[in-house]
Coordinates of C-alpha atoms in Angstrom, one line a residue:
M1 CA -4.3 -23.7 -19.1
A2 CA -3.7 -20.6 -21.1
S3 CA -1.9 -21.1 -24.4
S4 CA 1.8 -20.6 -23.9
S5 CA 2.2 -19.3 -27.5
F6 CA -0.8 -16.9 -27.1
R7 CA 0.7 -15.6 -23.8
A8 CA 4.2 -15.3 -25.4
A9 CA 2.8 -13.2 -28.2
A10 CA 0.9 -11.0 -25.8
R11 CA 4.2 -10.3 -23.9
H12 CA 5.6 -8.7 -27.1
Y13 CA 2.6 -7.1 -28.7
Y14 CA -0.3 -5.2 -27.4
L15 CA -3.6 -4.6 -29.2
P16 CA -5.5 -1.5 -28.1
P17 CA -8.8 -2.1 -26.2
D18 CA -10.9 -1.5 -29.3
S19 CA -9.6 -4.7 -30.8
H20 CA -12.6 -5.0 -33.1
V21 CA -10.9 -2.4 -35.3
K22 CA -9.3 -4.2 -38.2
N23 CA -5.9 -3.8 -39.8
L24 CA -4.2 -2.4 -36.7
T25 CA -0.4 -2.7 -36.4
P26 CA 0.5 -4.4 -33.1
L27 CA 2.1 -2.0 -30.7
P28 CA 5.2 -3.2 -28.7
I29 CA 4.7 -3.2 -25.0
S30 CA 6.9 -0.6 -23.3
I31 CA 6.5 -0.1 -19.6
T32 CA 9.5 1.9 -18.3
F33 CA 9.8 4.8 -15.9
R34 CA 12.2 7.7 -16.3
H35 CA 15.2 8.1 -13.9
F36 CA 16.5 11.3 -12.6
P37 CA 19.0 13.4 -14.6
L38 CA 22.5 12.2 -14.1
H39 CA 23.6 15.0 -11.7
Q40 CA 20.4 14.4 -9.6
Q41 CA 20.9 10.6 -9.9
R42 CA 24.4 10.8 -8.3
Y43 CA 23.1 13.0 -5.5
Y44 CA 20.1 10.8 -5.1
N45 CA 22.2 7.6 -4.9
Q46 CA 24.5 9.3 -2.4
L47 CA 21.6 10.1 -0.2
C48 CA 19.9 6.7 -0.4
S49 CA 23.1 4.6 0.0
S50 CA 23.6 6.2 3.4
S51 CA 21.2 4.0 5.2
M52 CA 21.0 0.6 6.8
N53 CA 19.4 -2.5 5.3
G54 CA 18.1 -4.4 8.3
C55 CA 17.9 -7.6 6.3
Q56 CA 21.5 -7.8 5.2
G57 CA 22.5 -9.8 8.3
N58 CA 19.9 -12.5 8.1
N59 CA 22.5 -15.3 8.0
N60 CA 24.1 -14.0 11.3
P61 CA 22.3 -15.5 14.3
T62 CA 23.5 -12.7 16.6
I63 CA 21.7 -10.1 14.4
Q64 CA 18.4 -11.8 15.0
L65 CA 18.4 -10.7 18.6
P66 CA 16.6 -7.5 19.5
V67 CA 18.7 -4.3 19.3
K68 CA 20.1 -3.3 22.7
N69 CA 18.5 0.1 23.1
I70 CA 14.9 0.9 22.1
E71 CA 13.4 4.1 23.4
T72 CA 11.1 7.1 22.7
R73 CA 11.7 10.5 24.1
T74 CA 8.9 13.0 24.2
F75 CA 9.5 16.8 24.4
P76 CA 7.2 19.6 25.4
A77 CA 4.3 20.4 23.1
V78 CA 4.7 23.5 20.8
S79 CA 2.3 25.6 18.8
S80 CA 3.6 25.1 15.3
N81 CA 5.5 22.7 13.0
A82 CA 8.3 25.2 12.7
L83 CA 8.8 25.2 16.5
A84 CA 8.7 21.4 16.5
M85 CA 11.5 21.4 13.9
E86 CA 13.6 23.7 16.1
S87 CA 13.0 21.5 19.2
L88 CA 14.0 18.4 17.3
K89 CA 17.1 19.9 15.8
S90 CA 18.2 21.0 19.3
A91 CA 17.4 17.6 20.7
I92 CA 19.5 15.9 18.0
S93 CA 22.4 18.1 18.6
H94 CA 22.2 17.3 22.3
L95 CA 21.9 13.6 21.6
K96 CA 25.0 13.8 19.3
S97 CA 27.0 15.5 22.1
Q98 CA 25.8 13.0 24.7
P99 CA 25.3 9.7 22.9
P100 CA 23.9 6.5 24.5
P101 CA 26.5 5.0 26.8
S102 CA 26.9 1.8 24.8
S103 CA 27.1 3.5 21.4
S104 CA 30.9 3.2 21.1
S105 CA 31.0 -0.5 21.9
S106 CA 31.7 -3.0 19.1
A107 CA 28.3 -4.7 19.7
S108 CA 26.3 -1.4 19.9
S109 CA 22.8 -1.3 18.4
G110 CA 19.7 0.6 19.0
I111 CA 16.9 2.9 17.9
I112 CA 15.7 6.1 19.4
R113 CA 12.6 8.1 18.5
L114 CA 12.4 11.8 19.4
Q115 CA 8.9 13.3 19.2
V116 CA 7.3 16.7 19.7
P117 CA 3.5 17.2 20.0
I118 CA 2.1 20.1 18.0
Q119 CA -0.9 21.9 19.5
Q120 CA -2.8 22.0 16.2
Q121 CA -4.1 19.4 13.8
I122 CA -2.1 19.4 10.6
E123 CA -2.9 16.9 7.9
A124 CA 0.0 14.4 7.3
I125 CA -0.6 14.5 3.5
D126 CA -0.1 18.3 3.6
W127 CA 3.2 17.9 5.4
L128 CA 4.4 15.2 2.9
H129 CA 3.5 17.3 0.0
A130 CA 5.6 20.1 1.5
Q131 CA 8.6 17.7 1.2
N132 CA 8.2 17.1 -2.5
Q133 CA 11.5 18.6 -3.4
L134 CA 13.4 16.0 -1.4
L135 CA 15.0 13.0 -3.2
L136 CA 14.4 10.6 -0.3
P137 CA 12.3 7.5 0.2
R138 CA 8.8 8.3 1.5
C139 CA 5.7 6.6 2.9
F140 CA 2.2 7.4 3.8
F141 CA -0.5 5.3 5.6
S142 CA -4.0 6.4 6.6
G143 CA -6.4 4.1 8.4
R144 CA -10.1 4.1 8.1
T145 CA -12.3 6.7 9.8
Q146 CA -13.2 6.1 13.4
S147 CA -16.8 5.5 12.3
A148 CA -15.6 2.6 10.1
T149 CA -13.3 0.9 12.6
S150 CA -12.0 1.6 16.1
N151 CA -8.9 -0.5 15.6
L152 CA -6.4 1.9 14.3
F153 CA -5.4 3.5 17.6
I154 CA -2.8 3.8 20.3
D155 CA -4.1 3.2 23.8
R156 CA -1.5 5.3 25.4
I157 CA 0.0 8.0 23.3
A158 CA 3.1 9.8 24.4
S159 CA 2.7 12.3 27.2
Y160 CA 3.8 15.8 26.5
G161 CA 7.0 15.0 28.4
N162 CA 9.2 17.4 30.2
A163 CA 11.8 19.9 29.2
N164 CA 14.5 17.3 29.2
G165 CA 12.7 15.0 26.8
N166 CA 12.2 12.3 29.4
G167 CA 8.7 11.3 28.4
N168 CA 8.7 7.6 27.6
G169 CA 5.9 7.6 25.1
N170 CA 3.5 5.8 27.5
G171 CA 1.6 8.7 29.1
S172 CA -2.1 8.9 29.7
V173 CA -3.1 11.0 26.7
V174 CA -5.5 8.9 24.6
N175 CA -5.9 9.8 20.9
N176 CA -6.6 8.2 17.6
L177 CA -3.8 8.1 15.0
I178 CA -5.3 9.1 11.7
S179 CA -2.4 9.3 9.2
V180 CA 1.3 8.9 9.2
A181 CA 3.8 10.4 6.6
G182 CA 7.5 9.7 6.6
I183 CA 10.6 10.6 4.6
G184 CA 14.1 9.1 4.7
S185 CA 14.8 5.7 6.3
A186 CA 16.4 5.3 9.7
V187 CA 16.5 1.6 8.7
F188 CA 14.9 -0.1 5.7
F189 CA 14.3 -3.8 4.9
R190 CA 14.5 -5.0 1.3
H191 CA 15.4 -8.1 -0.5
I192 CA 14.7 -9.9 -3.8
H193 CA 14.0 -13.2 -2.1
P194 CA 10.4 -13.9 -0.8
F195 CA 9.5 -12.4 2.5
S196 CA 10.6 -14.9 5.2
Y197 CA 10.4 -15.5 8.9
A198 CA 14.0 -14.3 9.2
D199 CA 13.0 -11.1 7.4
W200 CA 10.1 -10.6 9.8
K201 CA 12.4 -11.1 12.7
S202 CA 14.9 -8.6 11.2
I203 CA 12.1 -6.0 11.3
K204 CA 10.7 -7.0 14.8
R205 CA 14.1 -6.6 16.4
F206 CA 13.9 -2.8 16.0
L207 CA 10.3 -2.7 17.5
S208 CA 9.0 -2.7 21.1
R209 CA 5.7 -2.5 22.9
E210 CA 7.2 0.3 25.0
S211 CA 7.7 2.5 21.9
P212 CA 4.5 1.9 20.0
L213 CA 5.0 4.6 17.4
I214 CA 8.3 3.1 16.1
R215 CA 6.8 1.3 13.1
A216 CA 8.0 -0.2 9.9
Y217 CA 5.8 0.8 6.9
G218 CA 5.9 -1.1 3.6
A219 CA 4.6 -3.6 1.2
I220 CA 5.1 -7.2 -0.1
R221 CA 4.8 -8.4 -3.7
F222 CA 1.7 -10.3 -4.7
D223 CA 3.8 -13.2 -6.0
A224 CA 7.5 -13.2 -5.0
R225 CA 8.1 -16.1 -7.3
A226 CA 7.3 -14.1 -10.4
D227 CA 9.9 -12.2 -12.3
I228 CA 10.3 -8.6 -11.2
S229 CA 9.8 -6.1 -14.1
T230 CA 11.7 -2.9 -14.5
E231 CA 9.1 -0.6 -13.0
W232 CA 9.0 -2.7 -9.7
E233 CA 12.7 -3.4 -9.5
E234 CA 13.6 -1.0 -6.6
F235 CA 10.8 -2.5 -4.5
G236 CA 12.4 -5.9 -4.4
S237 CA 10.2 -8.7 -3.1
F238 CA 9.3 -6.5 -0.2
Y239 CA 10.2 -3.1 1.0
F240 CA 9.7 -1.6 4.5
M241 CA 11.1 1.5 6.1
I242 CA 11.2 3.1 9.6
P243 CA 11.1 6.8 8.7
Q244 CA 13.9 9.1 9.7
V245 CA 11.5 12.0 9.9
E246 CA 7.8 11.3 10.5
F247 CA 4.7 13.4 10.8
D248 CA 1.7 12.0 12.7
E249 CA -1.8 13.3 12.3
L250 CA -3.9 12.6 15.3
E251 CA -7.5 13.3 16.3
D252 CA -6.8 16.5 18.2
Y253 CA -3.2 17.4 17.5
S254 CA -0.2 16.5 15.5
M255 CA 3.3 15.1 16.2
L256 CA 6.7 15.6 14.5
A257 CA 9.2 12.9 15.2
T258 CA 12.7 11.8 14.1
T259 CA 14.2 8.4 14.5
V260 CA 17.9 7.3 14.6
A261 CA 18.9 3.7 14.3
W262 CA 22.3 2.0 14.3
D263 CA 23.8 -1.4 14.5
N264 CA 27.6 -1.9 14.3
A265 CA 27.0 -5.5 13.2
L266 CA 25.4 -4.1 10.1
S267 CA 28.3 -1.7 9.6
W268 CA 26.0 1.3 10.4
T269 CA 27.5 3.0 13.4
W270 CA 26.1 5.6 15.8
D271 CA 28.2 8.3 14.2
K272 CA 27.0 7.5 10.7
A273 CA 23.4 7.3 11.8
I274 CA 23.2 10.6 13.8
N275 CA 25.1 12.5 11.1
D276 CA 22.8 11.2 8.4
L277 CA 19.7 12.2 10.5
Q278 CA 21.1 15.7 10.8
A279 CA 21.7 15.9 7.1
T280 CA 18.1 14.9 6.4
M281 CA 16.7 17.4 8.9
D282 CA 18.6 20.2 7.2
Q283 CA 16.6 19.4 4.0
V284 CA 13.1 19.1 5.6
S285 CA 10.7 22.0 5.0
S286 CA 9.0 23.5 8.1
M287 CA 6.5 25.3 6.0
V288 CA 3.3 23.4 5.5
V289 CA 0.6 24.7 3.2
K290 CA -2.9 23.3 3.0
L291 CA -3.2 21.1 0.0
R292 CA -6.2 21.6 -2.2
K293 CA -8.2 18.3 -2.5
E294 CA -9.7 19.5 -5.8
V295 CA -6.8 20.2 -8.1
P296 CA -7.1 21.3 -11.8
R297 CA -7.8 18.2 -13.8
T298 CA -5.4 17.0 -16.4
F299 CA -6.3 15.3 -19.7
I300 CA -5.7 11.7 -20.5
L301 CA -4.0 11.4 -23.9
S302 CA -4.1 7.6 -24.0
N303 CA -5.3 4.8 -21.7
N304 CA -4.0 1.5 -22.9
H305 CA -4.9 -1.8 -21.2
I306 CA -2.7 -4.8 -20.7
P307 CA -4.2 -7.2 -21.6
S308 CA -6.4 -6.0 -24.4
K309 CA -10.1 -6.7 -24.3
A310 CA -9.8 -9.5 -26.8
Y311 CA -7.0 -11.3 -24.8
W312 CA -9.0 -10.7 -21.6
K313 CA -12.1 -12.4 -23.0
S314 CA -10.1 -15.4 -24.2
A315 CA -8.3 -15.8 -20.8
V316 CA -11.6 -15.6 -18.9
N317 CA -13.3 -18.1 -21.1
Q318 CA -10.3 -20.5 -20.8
A319 CA -10.4 -20.1 -17.0
L320 CA -14.2 -20.9 -17.0
Q321 CA -13.5 -24.0 -19.0
I322 CA -10.9 -25.1 -16.4
I323 CA -13.3 -24.4 -13.5
S324 CA -16.0 -26.4 -15.2
R325 CA -13.9 -29.5 -15.5
S326 CA -14.4 -32.4 -13.1
D327 CA -10.6 -33.1 -12.8
T328 CA -9.7 -29.7 -11.2
E329 CA -10.2 -28.3 -7.7
L330 CA -10.2 -24.7 -9.0
T331 CA -13.3 -22.8 -8.2
K332 CA -12.2 -19.2 -8.5
V333 CA -9.3 -17.3 -10.1
V334 CA -8.8 -13.5 -10.0
F335 CA -7.4 -11.9 -13.2
A336 CA -6.1 -8.4 -13.2
R337 CA -5.5 -5.6 -15.7
S338 CA -2.8 -2.9 -15.9
S339 CA -3.9 0.3 -17.6
R340 CA -1.2 2.7 -18.8
V341 CA -2.4 6.3 -18.6
I342 CA -0.5 9.0 -20.4
T343 CA -1.5 12.6 -19.5
T344 CA -0.9 16.1 -20.8
T345 CA 0.8 17.2 -17.6
D346 CA 2.7 15.6 -14.8
I347 CA 0.9 13.6 -12.2
D348 CA 2.0 14.3 -8.7
P349 CA 1.4 11.2 -6.7
I350 CA 0.9 13.0 -3.4
T351 CA -1.6 15.4 -4.9
W352 CA -3.4 12.5 -6.5
L353 CA -3.4 10.6 -3.2
A354 CA -4.9 13.7 -1.5
C355 CA -7.7 13.7 -4.1
L356 CA -8.4 10.0 -3.4
Q357 CA -8.7 10.8 0.3
V358 CA -11.9 12.7 -0.5
E359 CA -13.4 9.5 -1.7
G360 CA -11.6 7.4 0.9
E361 CA -14.3 6.9 3.5
N362 CA -14.1 3.4 4.9
A363 CA -10.9 2.8 3.0
Y364 CA -7.1 2.9 3.6
Q365 CA -4.9 5.3 1.7
F366 CA -1.2 4.5 1.2
C367 CA 1.9 5.6 -0.6
L368 CA 5.3 3.8 -0.7
Q369 CA 8.2 5.1 -2.7
P370 CA 11.7 3.5 -2.3
P371 CA 14.8 5.3 -3.5
N372 CA 14.9 5.8 -7.3
A373 CA 11.5 4.3 -7.8
P374 CA 8.0 5.4 -8.8
A375 CA 5.4 5.9 -6.1
F376 CA 2.9 3.1 -5.3
I377 CA -0.3 4.7 -4.2
G378 CA -3.8 3.4 -3.4
N379 CA -7.2 3.8 -1.9
T380 CA -8.1 0.3 -0.8
P381 CA -11.3 -0.8 1.0
E382 CA -9.9 -4.2 1.9
Q383 CA -8.3 -5.1 5.2
L384 CA -6.0 -8.1 5.3
F385 CA -5.7 -8.2 9.1
H386 CA -5.2 -6.0 12.2
R387 CA -3.5 -7.3 15.3
K388 CA -3.3 -5.8 18.7
W389 CA -1.4 -8.0 21.2
L390 CA -3.1 -11.4 20.6
E391 CA -6.4 -10.1 19.2
I392 CA -6.6 -10.3 15.4
K393 CA -9.3 -9.2 13.0
S394 CA -9.8 -9.7 9.3
E395 CA -12.4 -9.2 6.6
A396 CA -13.9 -10.9 3.6
L397 CA -14.8 -8.6 0.7
A398 CA -16.1 -9.8 -2.7
G399 CA -18.7 -9.0 -5.2
T400 CA -19.0 -5.6 -6.7
R401 CA -21.8 -3.3 -7.8
A402 CA -22.0 0.4 -8.6
R403 CA -23.8 2.8 -6.3
G404 CA -27.3 3.9 -7.3
E405 CA -28.1 7.5 -8.4
S406 CA -30.9 7.6 -5.8
M407 CA -31.6 5.8 -2.5
P408 CA -34.3 3.5 -4.0
V409 CA -32.0 2.6 -6.9
D410 CA -29.1 2.1 -4.5
L411 CA -31.2 -0.2 -2.3
Q412 CA -32.3 -2.2 -5.3
I413 CA -28.7 -2.7 -6.5
E414 CA -27.8 -3.8 -2.9
L415 CA -30.6 -6.4 -2.9
D416 CA -29.5 -7.7 -6.4
L417 CA -26.0 -8.1 -5.0
L418 CA -27.2 -9.9 -1.9
S419 CA -29.3 -12.3 -3.9
S420 CA -26.9 -13.0 -6.8
P421 CA -25.9 -16.7 -6.9
K422 CA -22.6 -15.9 -8.7
D423 CA -21.6 -13.2 -6.2
H424 CA -22.7 -15.4 -3.2
L425 CA -20.4 -18.2 -4.5
E426 CA -17.5 -15.8 -4.9
F427 CA -18.0 -14.2 -1.5
T428 CA -18.5 -17.6 0.3
I429 CA -15.2 -18.9 -1.1
V430 CA -13.3 -15.8 0.2
R431 CA -15.0 -15.8 3.7
E432 CA -14.6 -19.5 4.4
S433 CA -11.0 -19.5 3.2
I434 CA -10.1 -16.7 5.6
R435 CA -12.0 -18.4 8.4
K436 CA -10.1 -21.7 8.0
K437 CA -6.8 -19.9 7.9
L438 CA -7.6 -18.0 11.1
E439 CA -8.6 -21.2 12.8
D440 CA -5.2 -22.7 12.1
V441 CA -3.4 -20.2 14.4
C442 CA -6.3 -18.8 16.4
S443 CA -8.8 -19.8 19.0
D444 CA -12.4 -18.6 19.3
V445 CA -12.8 -17.5 15.7
V446 CA -16.0 -15.5 15.2
V447 CA -17.6 -14.4 11.9
Q448 CA -20.0 -11.5 12.5
P449 CA -21.7 -10.4 10.3
K450 CA -21.6 -13.4 8.1
K451 CA -22.8 -11.5 5.0
S452 CA -23.6 -7.8 4.7
I453 CA -22.9 -4.8 2.4
R454 CA -19.9 -2.5 2.6
K455 CA -20.8 0.8 0.8
L456 CA -18.1 3.0 -0.7
P457 CA -18.6 6.3 -2.6
R458 CA -18.8 4.7 -6.0
V459 CA -19.2 0.9 -5.4
Q460 CA -20.6 -1.5 -2.9
H461 CA -19.4 -5.0 -1.9
L462 CA -20.4 -8.1 0.0
Y463 CA -18.7 -8.1 3.4
A464 CA -18.0 -10.1 6.5
K465 CA -16.0 -9.5 9.6
L466 CA -13.8 -12.2 11.3
A467 CA -12.0 -12.1 14.6
G468 CA -9.9 -14.5 16.6
R469 CA -7.2 -14.7 19.3
L470 CA -3.6 -15.7 18.4
R471 CA -2.0 -18.4 20.6
N472 CA 1.3 -16.6 20.4
E473 CA 2.4 -13.2 19.1
D474 CA 5.1 -14.9 16.9
D475 CA 2.1 -16.3 15.0
E476 CA 1.9 -12.9 13.3
F477 CA 4.2 -14.0 10.6
E478 CA 2.2 -17.2 10.1
I479 CA -1.1 -15.3 9.8
L480 CA 0.4 -12.9 7.3
S481 CA 1.9 -15.6 5.1
S482 CA -1.3 -17.7 5.3
L483 CA -3.8 -14.9 4.7
H484 CA -1.9 -13.6 1.7
P485 CA -2.8 -14.1 -1.0
S486 CA -6.5 -14.3 -0.2
P487 CA -9.1 -15.7 -2.6
A488 CA -10.3 -12.1 -3.1
V489 CA -7.2 -11.2 -5.1
C490 CA -5.9 -14.7 -6.1
G491 CA -8.5 -17.4 -6.1
F492 CA -9.2 -20.8 -4.6
P493 CA -7.4 -23.1 -4.0
T494 CA -4.6 -20.6 -3.7
E495 CA -1.8 -22.5 -5.4
E496 CA -3.9 -23.6 -8.4
A497 CA -5.1 -20.1 -8.9
R498 CA -1.6 -18.6 -8.5
V499 CA -0.2 -20.9 -11.1
L500 CA -3.0 -20.0 -13.6
I501 CA -2.5 -16.3 -13.0
A502 CA 1.3 -16.7 -13.6
E503 CA 0.6 -18.6 -16.8
T504 CA -2.1 -16.2 -18.0
E505 CA -1.3 -12.6 -17.0
V506 CA 1.1 -10.7 -19.3
F507 CA 2.3 -8.0 -16.8
D508 CA 4.0 -7.9 -13.4
R509 CA 1.5 -7.2 -10.6
G510 CA 4.4 -6.1 -8.3
M511 CA 2.9 -4.9 -5.0
Y512 CA -0.5 -4.6 -6.5
A513 CA -2.9 -6.9 -4.5
G514 CA -0.1 -7.6 -2.0
P515 CA 0.0 -6.7 1.7
V516 CA 0.5 -3.0 2.4
G517 CA 0.7 -1.7 6.0
W518 CA 2.9 -1.6 9.0
F519 CA 4.5 -3.7 11.8
G520 CA 4.7 -2.3 15.4
G521 CA 5.8 -3.6 18.7
G522 CA 2.5 -4.8 20.0
E523 CA 0.3 -4.0 17.0
S524 CA 0.3 -4.2 13.3
E525 CA -2.1 -3.6 10.4
F526 CA -2.2 -4.6 6.8
A527 CA -4.5 -3.7 3.9
V528 CA -4.7 -5.4 0.5
G529 CA -3.0 -3.2 -2.1
I530 CA -5.9 -3.0 -4.6
R531 CA -7.5 0.1 -6.2
S532 CA -3.9 1.2 -6.7
A533 CA -1.5 2.8 -9.2
L534 CA 2.2 3.1 -9.8
V535 CA 3.0 6.8 -10.5
E536 CA 6.0 8.9 -11.5
K537 CA 6.1 12.5 -12.7
G538 CA 6.6 12.8 -16.4
L539 CA 5.2 9.4 -17.5
G540 CA 1.7 9.1 -16.3
A541 CA 0.7 6.0 -14.3
L542 CA 0.0 2.3 -14.3
I543 CA -3.5 1.7 -12.8
Y544 CA -4.4 -1.8 -11.6
A545 CA -7.7 -3.6 -11.1
G546 CA -8.8 -7.2 -10.9
T547 CA -12.0 -9.2 -10.8
G548 CA -12.9 -12.7 -9.6
I549 CA -13.8 -15.4 -12.1
V550 CA -16.2 -18.2 -10.9
E551 CA -18.8 -20.4 -12.4
G552 CA -21.3 -18.1 -14.0
S553 CA -18.9 -15.3 -14.7
N554 CA -19.2 -13.4 -18.0
A555 CA -16.1 -12.0 -19.6
S556 CA -17.7 -8.8 -20.9
L557 CA -19.3 -8.1 -17.5
E558 CA -16.1 -8.8 -15.7
W559 CA -14.4 -6.2 -18.0
E560 CA -17.1 -3.7 -17.1
E561 CA -16.4 -4.4 -13.4
L562 CA -12.7 -3.5 -14.0
E563 CA -13.9 -0.2 -15.5
L564 CA -16.0 0.4 -12.5
K565 CA -13.2 -0.3 -10.0
I566 CA -10.8 2.1 -11.6
S567 CA -13.4 4.8 -12.0
Q568 CA -12.7 6.1 -8.4
V569 CA -9.1 6.5 -9.4
L570 CA -9.6 8.1 -12.8
K571 CA -12.5 10.4 -12.0
T572 CA -10.8 12.2 -9.1
N573 CA -8.2 13.8 -11.3
F574 CA -8.7 13.3 -15.0
Y575 CA -10.7 14.2 -18.1
M576 CA -10.4 11.8 -21.0
F577 CA -10.1 12.7 -24.7
G578 CA -12.8 10.9 -26.7
L579 CA -12.1 8.6 -29.7
C580 CA -13.9 10.2 -32.7
C581 CA -13.3 7.5 -35.3
S582 CA -12.2 3.9 -35.8
S583 CA -8.5 4.8 -35.7
P584 CA -6.9 4.4 -32.3
N585 CA -4.5 7.3 -33.1
C586 CA -7.2 9.8 -33.8
L587 CA -7.9 11.8 -30.7
N588 CA -10.3 14.8 -30.8
L589 CA -10.7 17.5 -28.1
K590 CA -14.3 16.5 -27.1
F591 CA -14.7 15.7 -23.5
L592 CA -16.4 12.5 -22.5
Q593 CA -19.4 13.6 -20.5
D594 CA -19.2 12.2 -17.0
K595 CA -22.6 12.4 -15.3
E596 CA -20.9 11.9 -11.9
T597 CA -18.8 15.1 -12.2

């Protein structure tokens, strides 16, 4: 196990990456994010406090029952986002004047989605960027391209409805949902205790097969038993939200929607909910401008790693010693690194995410930002699972190599990866662990292909696809809790690896490497929150990456793999200042030449 004194020292002092430089004064670790100015903070807290936490009634058995009214109302298609806003505001006013019949009863509860198709395709990321001025929680989720997977879809999207908004959301129009952006929360779900079956039920009670686009988007911590650091505090152990206002980007058109949710048992009445929705809609911008995917690059003033390279090498070597012992079952552990990037100008998380989309082929993009919190963004290639009804699919991803500069070089790198004993061991551990966990709750588990290559713009991985059939839809919680954390981000056996990570790592992973995705009525999908960063304007970002340690691993090579994995994040938006001398404080204005740009 890692030395407790060594780890304690590392919690208080950070040595820069160039730890071979002598006579350096240790720098205290300081990872804090700014809050809004006081006048903005009061307004922000006022906005965010006017919402319903669906988890606050977990101890009340009656609150575990489905809400009494779940419906989707679809209105006629319009030609622009501005007209969709007008249509929805009118519909909300009408709904306020003629509330659901049971809304005044003491046991009233429900959720209603109003949606308006837009006869043009507008990117959801552009719409979300247009709402940057709002101090509201927000979320974004984009699935893989259709060529990569055919599983992020809605079989029967809402019909265009009629003039009275009587479409039930189950028409015959078939379209693929590409991206979803949301602001405000009709209902959110957050707690500091580990995500439990009761919490899952609290979310599911607001969802229905008959309203497939009412979804809860969010994330879960990598390790809920670990202490929560300041930068992750507002996320809790998990955070999900059903957006108040949502923009859906589909294959051939777009959709603007609003959702109102209420539950008298949670002290959130119909009147409070509908008034809050109107207040949010009054702030939403109807003007959407195309966001440039190639923004002017900013300069990195500093890029400090936690842990330092020296600590990393020591930790990896200690892990290898443990793995080699005959008295341990540990065969793999995944260590991670947090890199604090300070820039010359503000980093806008939505603009950064838009840049990552350019490199996002075969990957998920996500953003989650609770009230009064930094934004957690990412561009992850790794699927945790996708469920539609009883059918479930998952993936095994492990082993990493760079892409080649030419096709012959790229092919040679691919062959090296396929034939590497070390990478084969790491990949096999991941694949077999997922297969066994699926077999515990599924029938007819199939692994096909058993080992192939997944190519991304900058890296390539070993890859396998797994599928099975759940015995019961309630097994969804079981599959989520068993698949996470996977050996790809934790190690094997899971508990031994988790304990070693907790004893060794000197920063809080937070939602990094945790499940990120959404729950729906008959469908859900989660990715693994890797290739990710925690971003807030004014203070740069924390960028996360990890690598698997197995027999045969080399600490220096694993460090290089960390650099490779964060390259897709850094190279989309930044130039780095070069170090010109042995002093870590001497920064010149010479650009590091990047052959890929």
